[in-house]
CSV table of C-alpha atoms in Angstrom, one decimal:
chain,number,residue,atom,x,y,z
A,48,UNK,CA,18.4,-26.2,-8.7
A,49,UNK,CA,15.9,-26.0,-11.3
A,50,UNK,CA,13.8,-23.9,-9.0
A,51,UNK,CA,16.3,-21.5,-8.3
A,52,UNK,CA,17.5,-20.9,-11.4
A,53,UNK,CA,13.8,-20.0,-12.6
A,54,UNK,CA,13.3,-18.1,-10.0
A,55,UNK,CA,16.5,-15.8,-10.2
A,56,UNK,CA,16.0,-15.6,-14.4
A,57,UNK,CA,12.3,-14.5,-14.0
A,58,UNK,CA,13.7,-12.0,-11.2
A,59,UNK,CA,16.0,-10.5,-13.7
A,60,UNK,CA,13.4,-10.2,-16.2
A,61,UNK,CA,11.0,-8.7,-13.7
A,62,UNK,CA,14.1,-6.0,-12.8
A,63,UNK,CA,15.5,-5.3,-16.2
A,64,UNK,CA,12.4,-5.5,-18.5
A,65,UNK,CA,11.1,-2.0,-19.4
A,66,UNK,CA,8.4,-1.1,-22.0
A,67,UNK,CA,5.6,-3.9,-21.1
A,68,UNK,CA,4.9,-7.4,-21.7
A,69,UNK,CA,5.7,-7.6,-25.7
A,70,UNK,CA,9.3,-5.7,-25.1
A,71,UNK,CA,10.2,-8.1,-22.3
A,72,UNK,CA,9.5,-11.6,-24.5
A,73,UNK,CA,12.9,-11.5,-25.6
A,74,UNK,CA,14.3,-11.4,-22.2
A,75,UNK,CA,11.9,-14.9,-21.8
A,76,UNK,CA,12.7,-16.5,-25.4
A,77,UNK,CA,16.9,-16.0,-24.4
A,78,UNK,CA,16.4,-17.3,-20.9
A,79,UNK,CA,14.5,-20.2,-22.1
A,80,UNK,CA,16.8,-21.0,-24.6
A,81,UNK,CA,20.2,-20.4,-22.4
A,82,UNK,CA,18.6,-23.0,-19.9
A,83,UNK,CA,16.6,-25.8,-22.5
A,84,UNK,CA,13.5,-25.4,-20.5
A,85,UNK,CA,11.5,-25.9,-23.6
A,86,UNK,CA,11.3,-26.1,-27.0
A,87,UNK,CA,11.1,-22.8,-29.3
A,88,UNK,CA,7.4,-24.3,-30.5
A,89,UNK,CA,6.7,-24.9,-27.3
A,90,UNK,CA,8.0,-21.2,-26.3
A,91,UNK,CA,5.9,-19.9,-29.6
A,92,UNK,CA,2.8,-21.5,-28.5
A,93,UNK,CA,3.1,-20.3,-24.7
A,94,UNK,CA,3.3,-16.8,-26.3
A,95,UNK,CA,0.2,-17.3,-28.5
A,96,UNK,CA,-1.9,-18.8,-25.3
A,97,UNK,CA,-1.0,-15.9,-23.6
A,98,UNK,CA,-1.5,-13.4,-25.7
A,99,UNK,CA,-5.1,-14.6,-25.9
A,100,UNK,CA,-5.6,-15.6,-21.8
A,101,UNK,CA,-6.5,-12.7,-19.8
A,102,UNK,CA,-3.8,-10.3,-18.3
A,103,UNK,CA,-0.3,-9.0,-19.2
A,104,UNK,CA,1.4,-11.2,-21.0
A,105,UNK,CA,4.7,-11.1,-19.8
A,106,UNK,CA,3.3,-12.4,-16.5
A,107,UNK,CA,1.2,-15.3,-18.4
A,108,UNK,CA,4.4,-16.3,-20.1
A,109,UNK,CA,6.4,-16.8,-17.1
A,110,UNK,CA,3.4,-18.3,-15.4
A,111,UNK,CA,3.7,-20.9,-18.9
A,112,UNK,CA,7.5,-21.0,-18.6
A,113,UNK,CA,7.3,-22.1,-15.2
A,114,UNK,CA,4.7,-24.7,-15.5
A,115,UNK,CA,6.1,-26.2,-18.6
A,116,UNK,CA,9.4,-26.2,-17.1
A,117,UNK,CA,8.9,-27.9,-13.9
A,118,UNK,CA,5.4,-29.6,-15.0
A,119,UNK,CA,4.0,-28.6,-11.4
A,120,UNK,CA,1.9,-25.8,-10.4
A,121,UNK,CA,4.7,-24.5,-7.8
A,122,UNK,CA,7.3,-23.6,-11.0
A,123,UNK,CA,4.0,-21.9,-12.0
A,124,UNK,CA,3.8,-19.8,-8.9
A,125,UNK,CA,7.2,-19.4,-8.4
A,126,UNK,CA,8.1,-17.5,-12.0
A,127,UNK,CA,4.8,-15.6,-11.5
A,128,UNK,CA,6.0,-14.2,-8.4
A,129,UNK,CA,9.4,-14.0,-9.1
A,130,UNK,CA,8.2,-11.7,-12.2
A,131,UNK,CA,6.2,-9.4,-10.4
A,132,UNK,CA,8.0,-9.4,-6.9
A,133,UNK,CA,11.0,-6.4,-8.2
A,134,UNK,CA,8.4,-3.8,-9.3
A,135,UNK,CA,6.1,-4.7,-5.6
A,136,UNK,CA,9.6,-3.6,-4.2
A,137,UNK,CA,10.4,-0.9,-5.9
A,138,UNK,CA,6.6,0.6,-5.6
A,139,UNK,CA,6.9,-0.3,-1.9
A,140,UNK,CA,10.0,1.5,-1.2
A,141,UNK,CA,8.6,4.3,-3.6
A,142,UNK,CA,5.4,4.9,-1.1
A,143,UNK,CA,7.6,4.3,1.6
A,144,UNK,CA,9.5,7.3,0.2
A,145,UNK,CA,6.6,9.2,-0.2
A,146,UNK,CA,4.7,8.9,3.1
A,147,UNK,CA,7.8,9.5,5.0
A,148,UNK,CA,8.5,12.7,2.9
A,149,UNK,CA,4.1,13.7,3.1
A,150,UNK,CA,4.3,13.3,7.1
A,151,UNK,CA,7.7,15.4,7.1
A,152,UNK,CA,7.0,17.9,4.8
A,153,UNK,CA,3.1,18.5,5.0
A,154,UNK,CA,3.3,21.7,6.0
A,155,UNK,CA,6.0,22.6,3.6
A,156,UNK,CA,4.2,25.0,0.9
A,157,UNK,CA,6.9,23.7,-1.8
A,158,UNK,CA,6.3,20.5,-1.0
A,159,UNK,CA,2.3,21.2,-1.1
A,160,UNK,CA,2.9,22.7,-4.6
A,161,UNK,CA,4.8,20.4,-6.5
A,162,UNK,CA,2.1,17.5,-5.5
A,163,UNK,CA,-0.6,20.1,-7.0
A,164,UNK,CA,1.2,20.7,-10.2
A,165,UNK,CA,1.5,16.6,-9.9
A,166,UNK,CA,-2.2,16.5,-10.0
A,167,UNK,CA,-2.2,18.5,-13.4
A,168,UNK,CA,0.9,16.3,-15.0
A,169,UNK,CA,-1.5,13.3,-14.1
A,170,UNK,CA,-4.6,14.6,-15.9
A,171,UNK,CA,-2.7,15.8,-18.8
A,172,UNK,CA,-1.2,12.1,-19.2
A,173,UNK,CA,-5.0,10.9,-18.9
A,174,UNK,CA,-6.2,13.3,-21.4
A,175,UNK,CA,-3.4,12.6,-23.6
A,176,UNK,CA,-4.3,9.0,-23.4
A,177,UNK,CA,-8.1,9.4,-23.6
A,178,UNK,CA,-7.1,12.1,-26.9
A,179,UNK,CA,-5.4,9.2,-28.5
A,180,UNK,CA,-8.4,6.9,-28.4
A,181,UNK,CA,-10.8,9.6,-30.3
A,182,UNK,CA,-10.8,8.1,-33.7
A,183,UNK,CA,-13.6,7.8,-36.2
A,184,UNK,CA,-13.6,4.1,-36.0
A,185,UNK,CA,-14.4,4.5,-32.0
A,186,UNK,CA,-17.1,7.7,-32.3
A,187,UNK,CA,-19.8,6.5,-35.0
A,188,UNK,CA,-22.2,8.6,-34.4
A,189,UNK,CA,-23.6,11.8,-32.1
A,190,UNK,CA,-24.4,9.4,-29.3
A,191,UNK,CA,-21.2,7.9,-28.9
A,192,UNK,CA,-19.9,11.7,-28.1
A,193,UNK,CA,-23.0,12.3,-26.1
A,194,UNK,CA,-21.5,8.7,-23.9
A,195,UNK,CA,-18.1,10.1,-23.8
A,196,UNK,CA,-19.0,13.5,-22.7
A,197,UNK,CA,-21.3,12.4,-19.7
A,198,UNK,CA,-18.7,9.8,-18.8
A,199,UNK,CA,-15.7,12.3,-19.0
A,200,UNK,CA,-18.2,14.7,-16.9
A,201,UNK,CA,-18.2,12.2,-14.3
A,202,UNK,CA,-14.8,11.7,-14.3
A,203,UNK,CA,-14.3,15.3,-13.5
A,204,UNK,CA,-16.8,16.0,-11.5
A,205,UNK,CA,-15.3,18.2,-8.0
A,206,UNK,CA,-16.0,17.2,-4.5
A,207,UNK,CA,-18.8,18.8,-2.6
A,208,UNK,CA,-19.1,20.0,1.3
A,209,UNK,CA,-22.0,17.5,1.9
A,210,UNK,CA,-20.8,14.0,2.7
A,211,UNK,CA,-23.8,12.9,1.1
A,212,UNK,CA,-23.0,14.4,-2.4
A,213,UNK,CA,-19.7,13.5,-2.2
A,214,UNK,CA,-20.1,9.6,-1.4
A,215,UNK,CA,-22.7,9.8,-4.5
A,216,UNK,CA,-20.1,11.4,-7.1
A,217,UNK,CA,-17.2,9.0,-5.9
A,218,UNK,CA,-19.8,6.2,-6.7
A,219,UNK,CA,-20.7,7.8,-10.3
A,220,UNK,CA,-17.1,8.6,-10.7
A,221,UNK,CA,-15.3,5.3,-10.1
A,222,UNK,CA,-13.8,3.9,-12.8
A,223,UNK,CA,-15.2,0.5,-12.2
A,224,UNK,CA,-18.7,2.1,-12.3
A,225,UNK,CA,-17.8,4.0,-15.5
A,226,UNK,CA,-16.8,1.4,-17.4
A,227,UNK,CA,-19.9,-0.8,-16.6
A,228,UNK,CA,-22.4,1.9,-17.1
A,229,UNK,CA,-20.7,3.0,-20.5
A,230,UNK,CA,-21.0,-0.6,-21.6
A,231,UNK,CA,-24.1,-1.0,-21.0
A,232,UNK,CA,-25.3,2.3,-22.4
A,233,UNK,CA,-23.2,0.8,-25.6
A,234,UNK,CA,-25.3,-2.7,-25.9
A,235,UNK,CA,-28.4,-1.0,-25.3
A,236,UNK,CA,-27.2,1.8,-28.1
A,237,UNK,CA,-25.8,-0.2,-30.6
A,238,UNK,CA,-26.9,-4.0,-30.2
């Protein structure tokens, strides 16, 4: 019973909680304190521990939850994946949506136009994003712009006709390869 009713309180929290791990913390703290699954000092230090462990942290608070509440690795588990498993759904119907309407409608030039203007809503949100982050405490110096150009430059960069090119600039473009070579550019920089 105990299982099921973590598992249908974490799904509800999973469905219902917009706005990111912090807004969704209250959901947690009532359903913790409807059920007596813990204490509130327990509740207060599972939010400090994951606040500080890697991840979001409304997914290492139910992964807390569960654990504390059943004191096995399985109520662990079972509010982790009970937390996440509404928004895989959703996401999966969403692409289901979208592949079904991409095969249907690829030769549509509507169709071909709103996922273009798409493309521009997308970089706009990024820029807005990466616009937000450009404070004096974050750009020190001329060399700090000089990173952030070169690494905005290879974010940007277009595809080429040679395959070769191309496989080179998606290396130097991924964000994974980005991040690594900016950070290392920054210890080297600024150690």
């Amino acid at each position: 019973m105990l299982y099921l009713q973590l598992f249908i309180s974490f799904f509800k929290i999973g469905l219902f909680g917009f706005g990111g791990g912090l807004a969704i913390l209250s959901l947690i703290q009532m359903e913790v304190e409807q059920h007596g699954w813990m204490t509130m000092q327990e509740f207060v230090d599972i939010v400090a521990i994951s606040q500080v462990t890697p991840g979001p942290i409304g997914i290492n608070c139910a992964t807390y939850v569960g654990y504390t509440a059943t004191g096995s690795v399985w109520g662990s588990v079972l509010t982790t994946s009970a937390i996440i498993l509404p928004s895989l759904i959703i996401m999966l119907a969403i692409c289901r949506v979208y592949f079904w309407l991409s095969t249907h409608f690829q030769d549509n030039p509507y169709f071909v136009q709103t996922l273009r203007m798409l493309r521009f809503t997308v970089i706009g949100l990024v820029a807005a994003a990466a616009l937000l982050l450009i404070k004096p405490t974050n750009f020190i110096d001329t060399t700090s712009w000089i990173i952030f150009a070169l690494v905005a430059l290879c974010a940007i960069l277009p595809r080429q006709k040679n395959p070769t090119a191309d496989k080179i600039i998606a290396f130097v473009s991924h964000p994974i390869i980005l991040i690594i070579s900016a950070g290392i550019a920054g210890y080297f920089l600024y150690r």
